[in-house]
Amino acid sequence: MVAGGGVAVLTGAGISTESGIPDYRGPDGAEVRRAPMTYQTFTGDAAARRRYWARSHVGWRTIARAAPNAGHRAVAELQRRGLLTGLITQNVDGLHQGAGASGVIELHGNLDRVVCLDCGDTTRRDDLDQRLRMANPVWHTQALAVNPDGDVDLPDEAVDRFRVVDCRSCGHGTLKPDVVFFGETVPRPLVDASFAAVHDARLLLVLGSSLTVMSGRRFVLRAAKLGIPVAIVNRGSTRGDDYATLTVDAPLGAVLPEIVRMMR
């Protein structure tokens, strides 16, 4: 199916678990960690923002240290061979680009960037990391658990001692990671580009996504409507299985390099 080319790839958190970044759900599709921060809570509650930035300040280091795994490298190799019409990811870790992929459609943004909600200025996350370190010179704590978005569980007393910083450009703006929180809308140009990649494809290949949220499942529904075959490789069942021509329940780090090897 892949060797014929014209493949649109949609990836989820499951492709990054072998890089040490946890998934929101286990192999059975059940949630394994607490619910992530929502846009409404982040923008409407100053205490919630402090809690988020304290936890993210610790958890982002896990994301920043993560390296692309065999699955990411295999997808990049498929792209280099000219087999893909597009690469769409729900992940915010940048590991596809780290593996050498280009033109990645990041549906949910990237944790490497920070945006000001007031003036729109965008800066690098490592710059903010340095500012937060300076604002909290004696603040140290240990993460209890890490989410795929870099959010972690921390003791309440550690959160209460954490100081946030405002936008350096306008001097007062609220900073937010340049990612799409739950309850926030994916930018329309990214959605349109993703639908275009699916429309031009002869196969939609879903990798490591339970397709629980409509953000990714809509592309499976569109492929099915257009009569485009869907293949899914994931640990556990997904909400797109009923539309799939083929489902494979196996680790991506084993399946994807084998596909590349067979085509050689």
Tab-separated table of C-alpha atoms in Angstrom:
chain	number	residue	atom	x	y	z
A	1	MET	CA	0.000	0.000	0.000
A	2	VAL	CA	2.798	2.423	0.882
A	3	ALA	CA	5.114	1.479	-1.981
A	4	GLY	CA	2.626	2.844	-4.505
A	5	GLY	CA	3.218	6.384	-3.219
A	6	GLY	CA	0.677	9.137	-2.819
A	7	VAL	CA	0.539	8.607	0.954
A	8	ALA	CA	-0.808	11.197	3.382
A	9	VAL	CA	0.564	10.496	6.866
A	10	LEU	CA	-1.208	11.513	10.081
A	11	THR	CA	0.734	10.962	13.307
A	12	GLY	CA	-0.255	11.150	16.964
A	13	ALA	CA	1.405	10.878	20.352
A	14	GLY	CA	1.978	7.147	19.907
A	15	ILE	CA	4.838	7.716	17.472
A	16	SER	CA	6.781	9.616	20.148
A	17	THR	CA	6.376	7.237	23.085
A	18	GLU	CA	9.549	5.391	22.081
A	19	SER	CA	11.371	8.723	22.443
A	20	GLY	CA	10.335	8.877	26.090
A	21	ILE	CA	7.316	11.160	25.646
A	22	PRO	CA	4.198	9.580	27.185
A	23	ASP	CA	0.842	9.191	25.468
A	24	TYR	CA	-2.439	10.495	26.888
A	25	ARG	CA	-3.936	7.035	26.510
A	26	GLY	CA	-2.767	3.473	26.972
A	27	PRO	CA	-2.989	0.616	24.425
A	28	ASP	CA	-6.671	0.119	25.315
A	29	GLY	CA	-7.467	3.762	24.535
A	30	ALA	CA	-8.143	4.641	28.176
A	31	GLU	CA	-6.768	7.877	29.560
A	32	VAL	CA	-3.693	7.235	31.662
A	33	ARG	CA	-3.041	10.745	32.935
A	34	ARG	CA	-5.110	13.662	34.124
A	35	ALA	CA	-6.853	15.916	31.619
A	36	PRO	CA	-4.624	18.554	29.957
A	37	MET	CA	-4.935	22.313	30.389
A	38	THR	CA	-7.809	23.897	28.450
A	39	TYR	CA	-7.654	27.240	26.660
A	40	GLN	CA	-10.549	28.622	28.671
A	41	THR	CA	-8.873	27.823	31.989
A	42	PHE	CA	-5.489	29.154	30.885
A	43	THR	CA	-6.819	32.504	29.688
A	44	GLY	CA	-9.374	32.998	32.462
A	45	ASP	CA	-7.475	32.065	35.617
A	46	ALA	CA	-4.156	33.651	36.644
A	47	ALA	CA	-3.553	30.943	39.242
A	48	ALA	CA	-4.084	28.282	36.597
A	49	ARG	CA	-1.541	30.002	34.335
A	50	ARG	CA	1.019	30.046	37.139
A	51	ARG	CA	0.323	26.371	37.773
A	52	TYR	CA	0.716	25.584	34.077
A	53	TRP	CA	3.980	27.491	33.636
A	54	ALA	CA	5.486	26.010	36.804
A	55	ARG	CA	4.686	22.501	35.659
A	56	SER	CA	5.598	23.160	32.048
A	57	HIS	CA	8.910	24.743	33.093
A	58	VAL	CA	9.903	21.356	34.468
A	59	GLY	CA	8.203	19.139	31.897
A	60	TRP	CA	9.482	21.003	28.838
A	61	ARG	CA	12.979	19.759	29.606
A	62	THR	CA	11.759	16.214	28.961
A	63	ILE	CA	10.423	17.270	25.567
A	64	ALA	CA	13.550	19.287	24.742
A	65	ARG	CA	15.843	16.341	25.541
A	66	ALA	CA	13.835	13.843	23.482
A	67	ALA	CA	15.418	12.553	20.285
A	68	PRO	CA	13.682	11.198	17.159
A	69	ASN	CA	13.205	7.436	17.208
A	70	ALA	CA	13.186	4.798	14.473
A	71	GLY	CA	9.559	5.580	13.623
A	72	HIS	CA	10.269	9.273	13.011
A	73	ARG	CA	13.314	8.409	10.905
A	74	ALA	CA	11.331	5.917	8.822
A	75	VAL	CA	8.625	8.512	8.070
A	76	ALA	CA	11.323	10.997	7.021
A	77	GLU	CA	12.799	8.337	4.736
A	78	LEU	CA	9.419	7.729	3.105
A	79	GLN	CA	9.197	11.463	2.468
A	80	ARG	CA	12.711	11.571	0.980
A	81	ARG	CA	11.683	8.795	-1.401
A	82	GLY	CA	8.846	10.989	-2.676
A	83	LEU	CA	6.089	8.701	-1.401
A	84	LEU	CA	4.166	11.251	0.698
A	85	THR	CA	1.608	13.852	-0.356
A	86	GLY	CA	1.832	15.408	3.103
A	87	LEU	CA	2.882	14.810	6.709
A	88	ILE	CA	0.350	15.921	9.314
A	89	THR	CA	1.081	15.623	13.017
A	90	GLN	CA	-0.978	16.170	16.139
A	91	ASN	CA	2.249	16.265	18.171
A	92	VAL	CA	3.945	19.387	19.503
A	93	ASP	CA	7.426	17.918	20.059
A	94	GLY	CA	9.104	18.744	16.723
A	95	LEU	CA	10.582	15.244	16.443
A	96	HIS	CA	9.547	14.767	12.812
A	97	GLN	CA	11.653	17.781	11.852
A	98	GLY	CA	14.454	16.491	14.076
A	99	ALA	CA	14.437	13.288	12.031
A	100	GLY	CA	14.811	15.261	8.791
A	101	ALA	CA	11.212	15.632	7.622
A	102	SER	CA	10.194	18.913	5.988
A	103	GLY	CA	6.941	20.737	5.377
A	104	VAL	CA	5.372	19.154	8.445
A	105	ILE	CA	1.824	20.388	9.098
A	106	GLU	CA	1.768	20.903	12.874
A	107	LEU	CA	-1.946	20.846	13.647
A	108	HIS	CA	-1.434	21.652	17.322
A	109	GLY	CA	1.640	23.903	17.107
A	110	ASN	CA	5.068	23.380	18.620
A	111	LEU	CA	6.337	23.704	22.187
A	112	ASP	CA	9.545	25.278	20.887
A	113	ARG	CA	7.646	28.551	20.373
A	114	VAL	CA	5.934	30.977	22.754
A	115	VAL	CA	3.363	33.576	21.691
A	116	CYS	CA	2.083	36.709	23.435
A	117	LEU	CA	-1.723	36.752	23.564
A	118	ASP	CA	-1.733	40.572	23.648
A	119	CYS	CA	0.740	41.722	20.974
A	120	GLY	CA	1.230	38.473	19.032
A	121	ASP	CA	5.019	38.472	19.354
A	122	THR	CA	6.541	34.999	18.962
A	123	THR	CA	9.755	33.945	20.690
A	124	ARG	CA	11.730	30.753	21.232
A	125	ARG	CA	10.918	28.557	24.186
A	126	ASP	CA	14.539	28.263	25.257
A	127	ASP	CA	14.627	32.082	25.629
A	128	LEU	CA	11.632	31.901	27.962
A	129	ASP	CA	13.276	29.054	29.838
A	130	GLN	CA	16.247	31.297	30.626
A	131	ARG	CA	13.957	34.133	31.772
A	132	LEU	CA	12.010	31.794	34.053
A	133	ARG	CA	15.245	30.454	35.520
A	134	MET	CA	16.342	34.012	36.305
A	135	ALA	CA	12.964	34.833	37.856
A	136	ASN	CA	13.125	31.676	40.006
A	137	PRO	CA	16.811	31.309	40.940
A	138	VAL	CA	16.254	29.130	44.016
A	139	TRP	CA	13.180	27.251	42.778
A	140	HIS	CA	13.757	23.525	42.469
A	141	THR	CA	11.296	20.666	42.394
A	142	GLN	CA	10.798	17.155	41.086
A	143	ALA	CA	8.173	16.182	38.499
A	144	LEU	CA	5.795	13.407	39.542
A	145	ALA	CA	4.536	12.592	36.011
A	146	VAL	CA	4.818	14.060	32.495
A	147	ASN	CA	2.150	14.647	29.814
A	148	PRO	CA	2.772	14.679	26.025
A	149	ASP	CA	2.400	18.497	26.038
A	150	GLY	CA	5.233	18.891	28.561
A	151	ASP	CA	2.858	19.507	31.470
A	152	VAL	CA	3.765	17.647	34.673
A	153	ASP	CA	2.361	16.930	38.102
A	154	LEU	CA	3.976	19.033	40.852
A	155	PRO	CA	3.354	19.501	44.587
A	156	ASP	CA	1.096	22.472	45.346
A	157	GLU	CA	3.727	24.170	47.491
A	158	ALA	CA	6.166	24.199	44.565
A	159	VAL	CA	3.559	25.821	42.307
A	160	ASP	CA	2.776	28.509	44.884
A	161	ARG	CA	6.455	29.566	44.969
A	162	PHE	CA	6.817	29.892	41.203
A	163	ARG	CA	7.015	33.303	39.503
A	164	VAL	CA	5.780	33.818	35.934
A	165	VAL	CA	7.039	36.477	33.506
A	166	ASP	CA	5.214	38.680	31.000
A	167	CYS	CA	5.936	39.370	27.334
A	168	ARG	CA	9.297	41.084	26.900
A	169	SER	CA	8.187	42.798	23.680
A	170	CYS	CA	5.104	44.693	24.926
A	171	GLY	CA	5.995	44.530	28.609
A	172	HIS	CA	2.674	43.259	29.943
A	173	GLY	CA	1.218	40.599	27.641
A	174	THR	CA	0.267	37.087	28.716
A	175	LEU	CA	2.584	34.426	27.348
A	176	LYS	CA	1.266	31.108	26.060
A	177	PRO	CA	3.052	28.174	24.409
A	178	ASP	CA	2.384	28.292	20.668
A	179	VAL	CA	0.271	25.144	20.829
A	180	VAL	CA	-3.442	24.479	20.515
A	181	PHE	CA	-4.904	23.763	23.933
A	182	PHE	CA	-7.983	21.605	24.387
A	183	GLY	CA	-10.988	23.820	23.702
A	184	GLU	CA	-9.007	25.992	21.285
A	185	THR	CA	-9.552	26.022	17.516
A	186	VAL	CA	-6.904	24.704	15.134
A	187	PRO	CA	-5.947	27.530	12.702
A	188	ARG	CA	-7.954	27.218	9.498
A	189	PRO	CA	-4.937	27.317	7.130
A	190	LEU	CA	-3.506	24.224	8.826
A	191	VAL	CA	-6.817	22.396	8.552
A	192	ASP	CA	-7.131	23.333	4.868
A	193	ALA	CA	-3.567	22.203	4.131
A	194	SER	CA	-4.261	18.893	5.862
A	195	PHE	CA	-7.465	18.284	3.921
A	196	ALA	CA	-5.591	19.108	0.705
A	197	ALA	CA	-2.921	16.516	1.531
A	198	VAL	CA	-5.613	13.902	2.114
A	199	HIS	CA	-7.508	14.891	-1.042
A	200	ASP	CA	-4.371	14.405	-3.158
A	201	ALA	CA	-3.558	11.039	-1.580
A	202	ARG	CA	-4.252	7.482	-2.652
A	203	LEU	CA	-3.728	6.251	0.933
A	204	LEU	CA	-4.138	7.800	4.385
A	205	LEU	CA	-1.663	6.236	6.819
A	206	VAL	CA	-2.440	6.920	10.501
A	207	LEU	CA	0.446	6.323	12.892
A	208	GLY	CA	0.155	6.302	16.674
A	209	SER	CA	-3.169	8.070	17.127
A	210	SER	CA	-6.246	6.747	18.908
A	211	LEU	CA	-8.284	9.241	16.831
A	212	THR	CA	-10.293	10.028	19.944
A	213	VAL	CA	-10.620	13.741	19.194
A	214	MET	CA	-12.114	15.162	16.005
A	215	SER	CA	-8.928	17.136	15.335
A	216	GLY	CA	-7.444	14.034	13.723
A	217	ARG	CA	-10.455	11.795	13.129
A	218	ARG	CA	-11.985	14.244	10.627
A	219	PHE	CA	-9.247	13.374	8.127
A	220	VAL	CA	-10.115	9.690	8.367
A	221	LEU	CA	-13.770	10.563	7.809
A	222	ARG	CA	-12.858	12.687	4.781
A	223	ALA	CA	-10.693	9.912	3.314
A	224	ALA	CA	-13.512	7.412	3.760
A	225	LYS	CA	-15.961	9.807	2.092
A	226	LEU	CA	-13.608	10.188	-0.877
A	227	GLY	CA	-13.055	6.442	-1.147
A	228	ILE	CA	-9.387	6.720	-0.150
A	229	PRO	CA	-8.113	3.635	1.720
A	230	VAL	CA	-7.072	4.149	5.340
A	231	ALA	CA	-4.358	2.128	7.090
A	232	ILE	CA	-3.809	2.501	10.842
A	233	VAL	CA	-0.788	1.424	12.876
A	234	ASN	CA	-1.367	1.941	16.594
A	235	ARG	CA	-1.055	0.218	19.938
A	236	GLY	CA	-4.648	-0.673	20.715
A	237	SER	CA	-7.925	0.102	18.975
A	238	THR	CA	-8.845	3.525	17.565
A	239	ARG	CA	-12.053	5.390	16.771
A	240	GLY	CA	-11.142	5.133	13.091
A	241	ASP	CA	-10.894	1.344	12.893
A	242	ASP	CA	-14.344	0.989	11.319
A	243	TYR	CA	-13.164	3.086	8.353
A	244	ALA	CA	-9.814	1.339	7.895
A	245	THR	CA	-8.846	-1.084	5.152
A	246	LEU	CA	-6.002	-2.307	7.361
A	247	THR	CA	-5.207	-1.997	11.071
A	248	VAL	CA	-1.942	-3.086	12.670
A	249	ASP	CA	-1.591	-3.302	16.455
A	250	ALA	CA	2.182	-3.120	16.923
A	251	PRO	CA	5.010	-0.763	17.956
A	252	LEU	CA	5.713	1.866	15.303
A	253	GLY	CA	9.443	1.630	15.948
A	254	ALA	CA	9.294	-1.951	14.657
A	255	VAL	CA	6.715	-1.659	11.867
A	256	LEU	CA	7.899	1.484	10.076
A	257	PRO	CA	11.594	0.615	9.680
A	258	GLU	CA	10.490	-2.784	8.362
A	259	ILE	CA	8.353	-1.093	5.699
A	260	VAL	CA	11.363	0.958	4.608
A	261	ARG	CA	13.604	-2.142	4.615
A	262	MET	CA	11.158	-4.131	2.480
A	263	MET	CA	10.985	-1.370	-0.126
A	264	ARG	CA	14.760	-1.374	-0.487
